[in-house]
Amino acid sequence: MTVTRTGPCATAAGAGSACAASVRSSIRAALAACAAAGVLALAGCATAPSGPLSSVHVAPYSEALELRGVMSANFTRDGNKESVTGNFEWRQSAARTDITLSSQLGQTIAVISVTPEAATLNDGKNPPRRAADINQLSREALGWTLPVAGLRDWLQGHATGADGKPFAASPAVNTVKTRDGWQLSYVAWQEGSMPPKPKRIDLERRTGETIDDISIRISIRPE
């Protein structure tokens, strides 16, 4: 894994880890403050169905997608249970994915860009961090894994199952375990959408490795 650093983060031995800690601390502190204030409570709580669940599948996968909503992550790191909550904006095309994490008041906390060549994270306070792998970069900067490659599919209700077969969610068939070990649950759907569009998605991965024991809840705002 090659990580390219610029500015003061690369000036002395050990400075890289100190910079990573600084980036991670500032981002997580901002997100934790939002959660503590109670202003980013997730929408889309599950309710009991009033009749048979629809078996209509989500629309076909699209390379182009723009979404916004709220994301909450609970994870274990260095033996400590931690949680963060924040707003997100998601934009993807065939060539790249851009994610903006922000506070409820609109303050940008981190901007993440992912292309086939590299992933970059900029928090506006420290030099941009760049790595070949978004999983490693997000662990270093955020403290938890943000599965961007999977989310390109999952946010639309698509996945590749543990058996290698393609999965398309419906209200009636709303759970799947992916081939890379994530358990997905499509808990709620956008009201009146047809084909159905996800409203709340719960993700969980339990590997026994502390940094990868994580659950993520995503609430997508109506378009």
CSV table of C-alpha atoms in Angstrom, one decimal:
chain,number,residue,atom,x,y,z
A,1,MET,CA,0.0,0.0,0.0
A,2,THR,CA,1.4,3.3,-1.0
A,3,VAL,CA,0.3,6.5,0.7
A,4,THR,CA,1.4,9.9,-0.7
A,5,ARG,CA,1.6,12.7,1.8
A,6,THR,CA,2.3,16.3,1.2
A,7,GLY,CA,3.1,19.2,3.5
A,8,PRO,CA,4.2,18.9,7.2
A,9,CYS,CA,2.8,15.3,7.5
A,10,ALA,CA,5.9,14.0,5.7
A,11,THR,CA,8.6,16.0,7.3
A,12,ALA,CA,9.8,13.7,10.1
A,13,ALA,CA,9.7,10.1,11.1
A,14,GLY,CA,6.5,9.4,13.0
A,15,ALA,CA,4.9,12.6,11.7
A,16,GLY,CA,2.7,10.6,9.3
A,17,SER,CA,1.0,8.7,12.1
A,18,ALA,CA,0.7,12.0,14.1
A,19,CYS,CA,-1.0,13.6,11.1
A,20,ALA,CA,-3.3,10.7,10.6
A,21,ALA,CA,-4.3,10.9,14.3
A,22,SER,CA,-4.9,14.7,13.9
A,23,VAL,CA,-7.1,14.2,10.8
A,24,ARG,CA,-9.0,11.4,12.5
A,25,SER,CA,-9.5,13.3,15.7
A,26,SER,CA,-10.8,16.4,14.0
A,27,ILE,CA,-13.2,14.6,11.8
A,28,ARG,CA,-14.5,12.3,14.5
A,29,ALA,CA,-14.8,15.1,17.0
A,30,ALA,CA,-17.0,17.1,14.6
A,31,LEU,CA,-19.2,14.2,13.9
A,32,ALA,CA,-19.5,13.1,17.5
A,33,ALA,CA,-20.5,16.7,18.4
A,34,CYS,CA,-23.4,16.5,16.0
A,35,ALA,CA,-24.5,13.1,17.5
A,36,ALA,CA,-24.2,14.4,21.1
A,37,ALA,CA,-26.4,17.4,20.3
A,38,GLY,CA,-29.1,15.1,19.1
A,39,VAL,CA,-29.6,17.1,15.9
A,40,LEU,CA,-28.9,14.3,13.4
A,41,ALA,CA,-31.3,11.7,14.6
A,42,LEU,CA,-31.8,9.2,11.8
A,43,ALA,CA,-35.0,9.1,9.9
A,44,GLY,CA,-36.7,6.1,8.3
A,45,CYS,CA,-37.5,4.0,11.4
A,46,ALA,CA,-39.0,0.7,10.5
A,47,THR,CA,-42.7,0.3,10.9
A,48,ALA,CA,-44.9,-2.8,10.9
A,49,PRO,CA,-46.2,-3.5,7.4
A,50,SER,CA,-49.9,-3.1,6.9
A,51,GLY,CA,-50.2,-5.8,4.3
A,52,PRO,CA,-48.1,-8.2,2.1
A,53,LEU,CA,-44.7,-6.8,1.2
A,54,SER,CA,-44.2,-6.0,-2.5
A,55,SER,CA,-42.0,-8.4,-4.5
A,56,VAL,CA,-41.1,-5.7,-7.1
A,57,HIS,CA,-37.4,-5.3,-7.4
A,58,VAL,CA,-35.4,-2.0,-7.4
A,59,ALA,CA,-34.6,-0.3,-10.7
A,60,PRO,CA,-31.6,-1.5,-12.7
A,61,TYR,CA,-28.2,-0.4,-11.5
A,62,SER,CA,-27.1,3.1,-12.8
A,63,GLU,CA,-23.5,4.4,-13.0
A,64,ALA,CA,-24.8,7.9,-12.3
A,65,LEU,CA,-26.3,8.6,-8.8
A,66,GLU,CA,-26.8,11.5,-6.5
A,67,LEU,CA,-28.1,11.1,-3.0
A,68,ARG,CA,-28.0,12.8,0.4
A,69,GLY,CA,-28.9,11.8,3.9
A,70,VAL,CA,-27.6,10.8,7.3
A,71,MET,CA,-25.0,8.2,8.1
A,72,SER,CA,-24.2,6.7,11.5
A,73,ALA,CA,-21.4,4.3,12.3
A,74,ASN,CA,-20.8,2.2,15.4
A,75,PHE,CA,-17.5,0.4,15.7
A,76,THR,CA,-14.9,-1.0,18.0
A,77,ARG,CA,-11.3,0.4,17.9
A,78,ASP,CA,-8.5,-0.5,20.3
A,79,GLY,CA,-11.0,-2.2,22.6
A,80,ASN,CA,-13.3,0.9,22.8
A,81,LYS,CA,-16.8,1.2,21.4
A,82,GLU,CA,-17.3,4.4,19.4
A,83,SER,CA,-20.0,6.0,17.3
A,84,VAL,CA,-20.2,8.9,14.9
A,85,THR,CA,-23.1,10.5,13.1
A,86,GLY,CA,-23.2,13.0,10.3
A,87,ASN,CA,-24.9,14.2,7.1
A,88,PHE,CA,-23.6,13.0,3.7
A,89,GLU,CA,-23.8,13.8,0.1
A,90,TRP,CA,-23.0,11.1,-2.5
A,91,ARG,CA,-22.3,11.7,-6.2
A,92,GLN,CA,-21.1,8.9,-8.5
A,93,SER,CA,-20.4,8.5,-12.2
A,94,ALA,CA,-18.7,5.8,-14.1
A,95,ALA,CA,-15.3,7.3,-13.5
A,96,ARG,CA,-15.4,8.5,-9.8
A,97,THR,CA,-17.2,8.7,-6.5
A,98,ASP,CA,-17.4,11.9,-4.4
A,99,ILE,CA,-18.6,11.9,-0.8
A,100,THR,CA,-19.0,15.0,1.4
A,101,LEU,CA,-19.5,14.6,5.1
A,102,SER,CA,-20.9,17.5,7.0
A,103,SER,CA,-22.4,18.7,10.2
A,104,GLN,CA,-26.1,19.4,10.6
A,105,LEU,CA,-25.4,23.1,10.2
A,106,GLY,CA,-23.8,22.6,6.9
A,107,GLN,CA,-20.1,22.7,7.9
A,108,THR,CA,-18.0,20.5,5.7
A,109,ILE,CA,-16.1,18.0,7.8
A,110,ALA,CA,-14.5,15.9,5.0
A,111,VAL,CA,-14.5,15.6,1.3
A,112,ILE,CA,-13.6,12.1,-0.2
A,113,SER,CA,-12.9,11.5,-3.8
A,114,VAL,CA,-12.4,8.0,-5.2
A,115,THR,CA,-11.2,7.0,-8.7
A,116,PRO,CA,-9.8,3.8,-10.1
A,117,GLU,CA,-6.3,5.2,-9.5
A,118,ALA,CA,-6.5,6.6,-6.0
A,119,ALA,CA,-8.6,7.8,-3.1
A,120,THR,CA,-8.2,11.3,-1.6
A,121,LEU,CA,-9.6,12.8,1.7
A,122,ASN,CA,-9.5,16.5,2.6
A,123,ASP,CA,-10.8,17.8,5.9
A,124,GLY,CA,-9.9,21.4,5.2
A,125,LYS,CA,-7.6,21.6,8.2
A,126,ASN,CA,-4.7,19.2,7.4
A,127,PRO,CA,-2.9,18.5,4.1
A,128,PRO,CA,-5.0,16.2,1.9
A,129,ARG,CA,-4.4,12.5,2.4
A,130,ARG,CA,-4.1,10.2,-0.6
A,131,ALA,CA,-3.9,6.4,-0.9
A,132,ALA,CA,-4.5,3.7,-3.5
A,133,ASP,CA,-7.2,2.0,-1.3
A,134,ILE,CA,-10.2,3.8,0.1
A,135,ASN,CA,-10.7,1.2,2.8
A,136,GLN,CA,-7.2,1.8,4.3
A,137,LEU,CA,-7.6,5.6,3.9
A,138,SER,CA,-11.0,5.7,5.6
A,139,ARG,CA,-9.7,3.6,8.5
A,140,GLU,CA,-6.7,5.9,9.0
A,141,ALA,CA,-8.6,9.2,8.7
A,142,LEU,CA,-12.1,8.3,10.0
A,143,GLY,CA,-11.3,5.4,12.3
A,144,TRP,CA,-13.7,3.1,10.5
A,145,THR,CA,-14.1,1.5,7.1
A,146,LEU,CA,-16.2,3.3,4.5
A,147,PRO,CA,-17.0,0.6,1.9
A,148,VAL,CA,-17.3,3.0,-1.1
A,149,ALA,CA,-17.0,0.3,-3.8
A,150,GLY,CA,-19.8,-1.7,-2.3
A,151,LEU,CA,-22.0,1.4,-1.6
A,152,ARG,CA,-22.1,2.3,-5.3
A,153,ASP,CA,-24.3,-0.8,-5.7
A,154,TRP,CA,-25.9,-1.1,-2.2
A,155,LEU,CA,-27.4,2.5,-2.2
A,156,GLN,CA,-29.4,1.4,-5.2
A,157,GLY,CA,-30.5,-1.9,-3.7
A,158,HIS,CA,-28.0,-4.1,-5.6
A,159,ALA,CA,-25.3,-6.4,-4.4
A,160,THR,CA,-23.3,-9.5,-5.2
A,161,GLY,CA,-24.2,-12.2,-2.7
A,162,ALA,CA,-21.8,-14.5,-0.8
A,163,ASP,CA,-22.7,-17.2,-3.5
A,164,GLY,CA,-21.5,-14.9,-6.2
A,165,LYS,CA,-24.9,-14.3,-7.6
A,166,PRO,CA,-26.4,-10.8,-8.3
A,167,PHE,CA,-28.9,-9.6,-5.8
A,168,ALA,CA,-31.6,-7.0,-6.3
A,169,ALA,CA,-33.6,-6.0,-3.2
A,170,SER,CA,-37.3,-5.7,-2.9
A,171,PRO,CA,-39.5,-5.0,0.2
A,172,ALA,CA,-40.2,-8.7,0.3
A,173,VAL,CA,-36.6,-9.9,-0.1
A,174,ASN,CA,-34.6,-7.3,1.7
A,175,THR,CA,-31.5,-8.9,3.2
A,176,VAL,CA,-28.3,-10.3,1.8
A,177,LYS,CA,-24.8,-11.2,2.9
A,178,THR,CA,-22.2,-10.0,0.4
A,179,ARG,CA,-19.2,-11.9,-0.9
A,180,ASP,CA,-16.9,-9.5,1.1
A,181,GLY,CA,-18.7,-10.3,4.4
A,182,TRP,CA,-21.2,-7.4,4.8
A,183,GLN,CA,-24.7,-8.1,6.0
A,184,LEU,CA,-27.2,-5.7,4.3
A,185,SER,CA,-30.7,-5.1,5.5
A,186,TYR,CA,-33.1,-2.8,3.5
A,187,VAL,CA,-35.2,-1.7,6.5
A,188,ALA,CA,-37.4,1.0,4.9
A,189,TRP,CA,-38.4,2.3,1.5
A,190,GLN,CA,-39.2,5.7,0.0
A,191,GLU,CA,-42.9,6.3,0.2
A,192,GLY,CA,-44.7,6.0,-3.1
A,193,SER,CA,-41.6,5.1,-5.1
A,194,MET,CA,-42.1,2.6,-7.9
A,195,PRO,CA,-39.8,0.8,-8.6
A,196,PRO,CA,-39.0,0.9,-4.9
A,197,LYS,CA,-36.1,3.0,-3.7
A,198,PRO,CA,-34.2,2.4,-0.4
A,199,LYS,CA,-34.9,4.8,2.4
A,200,ARG,CA,-32.9,3.1,5.2
A,201,ILE,CA,-30.1,0.6,4.9
A,202,ASP,CA,-28.4,-1.2,7.8
A,203,LEU,CA,-24.9,-2.6,7.1
A,204,GLU,CA,-22.9,-4.8,9.5
A,205,ARG,CA,-19.7,-6.7,9.3
A,206,ARG,CA,-18.3,-8.9,12.1
A,207,THR,CA,-14.8,-10.3,11.4
A,208,GLY,CA,-13.4,-10.6,14.9
A,209,GLU,CA,-10.8,-7.9,14.0
A,210,THR,CA,-11.6,-4.9,16.2
A,211,ILE,CA,-11.1,-2.3,13.5
A,212,ASP,CA,-13.5,-4.2,11.1
A,213,ASP,CA,-16.3,-4.9,13.6
A,214,ILE,CA,-18.7,-2.2,12.4
A,215,SER,CA,-22.3,-1.4,11.8
A,216,ILE,CA,-23.5,1.5,9.6
A,217,ARG,CA,-27.0,2.9,9.3
A,218,ILE,CA,-27.8,5.0,6.3
A,219,SER,CA,-31.0,7.1,6.0
A,220,ILE,CA,-31.6,8.5,2.5
A,221,ARG,CA,-33.6,11.6,2.1
A,222,PRO,CA,-36.3,11.7,-0.6
A,223,GLU,CA,-35.3,13.2,-3.9
